[in-house]
Amino acid sequence: MRNVTVGAAQLGPIQKADSRQAVVARMIVLLEEAAEKGCDFVVFPELALTTFFPRWYMEDQADVDQYFEREMPNAATRPLFEAAAKHGIAISFGYAELTPDGQHYNTSILTDKTGAIVGKYRKIHLPGHAEYEDDIAFQHLEKRYFLPGDLGFPVFNVLGGVMGMCICNDRRWPETYRVMGLQGVEMVTLGFNTPSTNARSSNEPEEDRVFHHRLSLQAGAYQNATWVVAVAKAGVEDDHPLFGCSAIVAPNGKIVAESVTEEDELIVHTCDLDATRFGKETVFNFAKHRRIEHYGLITERTGAIVPGDEE
Ligand code: CDV
């Protein structure tokens, strides 16, 4: 057995007016609870330090940049790193990253148990749009504020296993998990901010949105024989509701823990990384069964082209 006790540290809403210091204090409360419950690893949501600002249309770059971190750790987040190191807990969380050369990314980092950053991921599948749209219920401007990630889907040898990260919308794309699966990933962690309603359709009930969220996590876990730890920022942020349903999914695709509130909430599960072996060696033995000579379209083409419509 190679056990890693994971805490999925869901955050309730963060309002525009909330300071990073106040949010980090909440994160430390969850970390202390995780320490009491014996966690080795605590995972926080996407863009954990601020409100989900891509819902707001901004033209002034200074207004946008107030939501970005120029270094990590920094003055606001250092207490979180120190608390994690004190308890010997590895952490992962998402934040908006502004690089020294002025590039903007939706990023997550992974530390080891000493608080040293050992992994970074930049969100690749950016949903939404780049310009203001007046015919939708609310804006989702990730394509305006972030560049697509440039780091691929790396995995990291830490906590005695092979760990990978993705962020929110990435969880809906099978390629995300498969690229990490092909590097032997044993645990994929991700944070998300998912609106409870669809900006473009009032006909999609919240229960369908939650169903698709769970379906994506469970399929990714099963088809790649990996643990998946998905952590929400939830609740109503300045009148905009986000659903919760943070979940820990086993390599057989079953949900083993799920949050029940839309507030700050920790869910904990002890994950045996060796539980990935059966799926990796038997059901989805990639080396034995994959037929890459038939998969070329996956990397050659983005949109679908119906036969007869080729140029
Ligand atoms: N933050 C996200 O990536 N949210 C998307 C919404 C816009 C659908 C998601 O896939 O949950």
Coordinates of N, CA and C in Angstrom, one line a residue, residues 35-132:
A35 N -4.7 18.9 9.2 CA -3.6 18.3 10.0 C -4.1 17.4 11.1
E36 N -5.2 17.9 11.7 CA -5.8 17.1 12.8 C -6.3 15.8 12.3
K37 N -6.7 15.8 11.0 CA -7.3 14.5 10.4 C -6.2 13.7 9.7
G38 N -5.0 14.1 9.9 CA -3.9 13.2 9.4 C -3.6 13.4 7.9
C39 N -4.0 14.5 7.3 CA -3.7 14.6 5.8 C -2.2 14.8 5.5
D40 N -1.8 14.2 4.4 CA -0.5 14.4 3.8 C -0.5 15.5 2.8
F41 N -1.7 15.8 2.2 CA -1.8 16.6 1.0 C -3.1 17.3 1.1
V42 N -3.1 18.6 0.9 CA -4.4 19.4 0.8 C -4.5 20.2 -0.5
V43 N -5.6 20.0 -1.1 CA -5.9 20.6 -2.4 C -6.9 21.7 -2.3
F44 N -6.6 22.9 -2.8 CA -7.6 24.0 -2.8 C -8.0 24.3 -4.2
P45 N -9.0 25.2 -4.4 CA -9.6 25.4 -5.7 C -8.8 26.2 -6.7
E46 N -9.4 26.3 -7.9 CA -8.9 27.3 -9.0 C -9.0 28.7 -8.5
L47 N -8.1 29.6 -8.8 CA -8.1 31.0 -8.5 C -8.6 31.1 -7.0
A48 N -7.9 30.5 -6.1 CA -8.3 30.3 -4.8 C -8.2 31.6 -4.0
L49 N -7.4 32.6 -4.4 CA -7.1 33.7 -3.6 C -8.0 34.9 -3.7
T50 N -8.9 34.9 -4.8 CA -9.7 36.0 -5.1 C -11.1 35.5 -5.6
T51 N -12.0 36.5 -5.8 CA -13.3 36.1 -6.4 C -13.0 35.6 -7.8
F52 N -14.0 34.9 -8.4 CA -13.8 34.4 -9.8 C -13.9 35.7 -10.8
F53 N -12.8 36.4 -10.9 CA -12.9 37.7 -11.6 C -13.2 37.6 -13.1
P54 N -13.0 36.5 -13.8 CA -13.3 36.5 -15.2 C -14.8 36.7 -15.5
R55 N -15.6 36.8 -14.5 CA -17.0 37.1 -14.8 C -17.2 38.6 -15.0
W56 N -16.2 39.4 -14.7 CA -16.3 40.9 -14.8 C -15.6 41.4 -16.0
Y57 N -16.2 42.2 -16.8 CA -15.6 42.8 -18.0 C -14.8 44.0 -17.5
M58 N -13.5 44.0 -17.9 CA -12.6 45.1 -17.5 C -11.8 45.5 -18.7
E59 N -11.6 46.8 -18.9 CA -10.8 47.3 -20.0 C -9.5 47.8 -19.6
D60 N -9.4 48.3 -18.4 CA -8.2 48.9 -17.8 C -7.3 47.8 -17.3
Q61 N -6.1 47.6 -17.8 CA -5.2 46.5 -17.4 C -4.9 46.6 -16.0
A62 N -4.8 47.8 -15.4 CA -4.5 47.8 -13.9 C -5.6 47.2 -13.1
D63 N -6.9 47.4 -13.6 CA -8.0 46.7 -12.9 C -7.9 45.2 -12.9
V64 N -7.4 44.7 -14.1 CA -7.2 43.2 -14.3 C -6.1 42.8 -13.4
D65 N -5.0 43.5 -13.5 CA -3.7 43.0 -12.8 C -3.8 43.0 -11.3
Q66 N -4.8 43.7 -10.7 CA -5.0 43.6 -9.2 C -5.3 42.2 -8.8
Y67 N -5.8 41.3 -9.7 CA -6.2 40.0 -9.3 C -5.0 39.0 -9.5
F68 N -3.9 39.5 -10.0 CA -2.8 38.6 -10.4 C -1.7 38.6 -9.3
E69 N -0.9 37.5 -9.2 CA 0.2 37.4 -8.3 C 1.5 37.5 -9.1
R70 N 2.4 38.3 -8.7 CA 3.7 38.5 -9.5 C 4.7 37.6 -9.0
E71 N 4.6 37.0 -7.8 CA 5.5 36.0 -7.3 C 4.8 35.0 -6.4
M72 N 5.3 33.8 -6.2 CA 4.6 32.8 -5.4 C 5.7 32.0 -4.7
P73 N 5.8 31.9 -3.3 CA 4.9 32.6 -2.4 C 5.1 34.1 -2.4
N74 N 4.2 34.9 -1.9 CA 4.3 36.3 -1.7 C 3.9 36.7 -0.3
A75 N 3.8 38.0 0.0 CA 3.5 38.4 1.4 C 2.2 37.8 1.8
A76 N 1.2 37.8 1.0 CA -0.1 37.4 1.4 C -0.2 35.8 1.6
T77 N 0.5 35.1 0.8 CA 0.4 33.6 0.8 C 1.5 32.9 1.7
R78 N 2.5 33.7 2.0 CA 3.6 33.0 2.8 C 3.1 32.3 4.1
P79 N 2.1 32.9 4.8 CA 1.6 32.2 6.0 C 1.0 30.8 5.7
L80 N 0.4 30.7 4.5 CA -0.1 29.4 4.1 C 1.0 28.4 3.9
F81 N 2.1 28.8 3.2 CA 3.2 27.9 3.0 C 3.9 27.6 4.3
E82 N 4.0 28.5 5.2 CA 4.6 28.3 6.5 C 3.8 27.3 7.3
A83 N 2.5 27.5 7.3 CA 1.6 26.5 8.0 C 1.7 25.1 7.5
A84 N 1.7 25.0 6.1 CA 1.8 23.7 5.5 C 3.1 23.0 5.9
A85 N 4.2 23.8 5.8 CA 5.6 23.2 6.2 C 5.6 22.8 7.6
K86 N 5.0 23.6 8.5 CA 4.9 23.3 10.0 C 4.3 21.9 10.2
H87 N 3.2 21.7 9.5 CA 2.4 20.5 9.6 C 3.0 19.3 8.7
G88 N 3.9 19.6 7.9 CA 4.4 18.6 7.0 C 3.4 18.1 6.0
I89 N 2.6 19.1 5.5 CA 1.5 18.8 4.5 C 1.9 19.4 3.1
A90 N 1.8 18.6 2.1 CA 2.0 19.2 0.7 C 0.7 19.9 0.4
I91 N 0.8 20.9 -0.4 CA -0.5 21.7 -0.8 C -0.5 21.9 -2.3
S92 N -1.7 22.1 -2.9 CA -1.8 22.6 -4.2 C -2.9 23.6 -4.2
F93 N -2.7 24.7 -5.0 CA -3.8 25.7 -5.1 C -3.7 26.5 -6.4
G94 N -4.8 27.1 -6.8 CA -4.7 27.9 -8.1 C -4.7 29.3 -7.8
Y95 N -4.1 30.1 -8.8 CA -4.0 31.5 -8.7 C -3.8 32.1 -10.0
A96 N -4.0 33.4 -10.2 CA -3.8 34.1 -11.4 C -2.3 34.6 -11.4
E97 N -1.5 34.1 -12.4 CA -0.1 34.3 -12.4 C 0.3 35.4 -13.5
L98 N 1.0 36.4 -13.0 CA 1.6 37.4 -13.9 C 3.1 37.2 -13.9
T99 N 3.6 36.8 -15.0 CA 5.1 36.5 -15.1 C 5.9 37.8 -15.2
P100 N 7.2 37.7 -14.9 CA 8.1 38.9 -15.0 C 8.1 39.5 -16.3
D101 N 7.8 38.7 -17.4 CA 7.7 39.3 -18.7 C 6.3 39.7 -19.2
G102 N 5.4 39.8 -18.2 CA 4.1 40.4 -18.5 C 3.0 39.4 -19.0
Q103 N 3.3 38.1 -18.9 CA 2.3 37.1 -19.4 C 1.3 36.7 -18.3
H104 N 0.1 36.5 -18.7 CA -1.0 36.2 -17.7 C -1.5 34.7 -17.9
Y105 N -1.5 34.0 -16.8 CA -1.9 32.6 -16.9 C -2.8 32.3 -15.7
N106 N -3.7 31.3 -15.9 CA -4.5 30.7 -14.9 C -3.7 29.4 -14.4
T107 N -3.1 29.5 -13.2 CA -2.0 28.6 -12.8 C -2.4 27.8 -11.6
S108 N -1.8 26.6 -11.4 CA -1.8 26.0 -10.1 C -0.4 25.5 -9.8
I109 N -0.1 25.4 -8.5 CA 1.2 24.9 -8.1 C 1.0 23.8 -7.1
L110 N 2.1 23.0 -7.0 CA 2.1 21.8 -6.1 C 3.4 21.9 -5.3
T111 N 3.3 21.7 -4.0 CA 4.5 21.7 -3.1 C 4.7 20.3 -2.6
D112 N 5.9 20.1 -2.1 CA 6.2 18.9 -1.3 C 5.9 19.2 0.2
K113 N 6.2 18.3 1.1 CA 5.8 18.5 2.5 C 6.7 19.5 3.2
T114 N 7.7 20.1 2.6 CA 8.5 21.1 3.2 C 8.0 22.5 2.8
G115 N 7.0 22.5 1.9 CA 6.5 23.8 1.4 C 7.2 24.3 0.2
A116 N 8.2 23.5 -0.4 CA 8.9 23.9 -1.6 C 8.0 23.6 -2.8
I117 N 7.9 24.6 -3.7 CA 7.1 24.3 -5.0 C 7.9 23.3 -5.8
V118 N 7.2 22.2 -6.2 CA 7.8 21.2 -7.0 C 7.1 21.0 -8.3
G119 N 6.0 21.7 -8.5 CA 5.3 21.5 -9.8 C 4.4 22.7 -10.1
K120 N 4.3 23.0 -11.4 CA 3.5 24.1 -11.8 C 2.7 23.7 -13.1
Y121 N 1.4 24.1 -13.2 CA 0.6 23.9 -14.3 C -0.1 25.1 -14.7
R122 N -0.2 25.4 -16.0 CA -1.0 26.6 -16.5 C -2.1 26.1 -17.4
K123 N -3.3 26.5 -17.0 CA -4.6 26.0 -17.6 C -4.6 26.1 -19.2
I124 N -4.9 25.0 -19.8 CA -4.8 24.9 -21.3 C -6.1 25.1 -21.9
H125 N -7.2 24.5 -21.4 CA -8.5 24.7 -22.1 C -9.2 25.9 -21.4
L126 N -9.1 27.0 -22.0 CA -9.7 28.3 -21.5 C -11.1 28.4 -22.0
P127 N -12.1 28.4 -21.2 CA -13.5 28.5 -21.7 C -13.9 30.0 -21.9
G128 N -15.0 30.2 -22.5 CA -15.6 31.6 -22.5 C -15.1 32.3 -23.8
H129 N -14.9 33.6 -23.6 CA -14.8 34.5 -24.8 C -13.9 35.7 -24.4
A130 N -13.5 36.5 -25.4 CA -12.5 37.6 -25.1 C -13.1 38.9 -25.1
E131 N -14.3 39.1 -25.7 CA -15.0 40.4 -25.8 C -16.3 40.3 -25.0
Y132 N -16.8 41.5 -24.6 CA -18.1 41.6 -23.9 C -19.2 41.1 -24.8

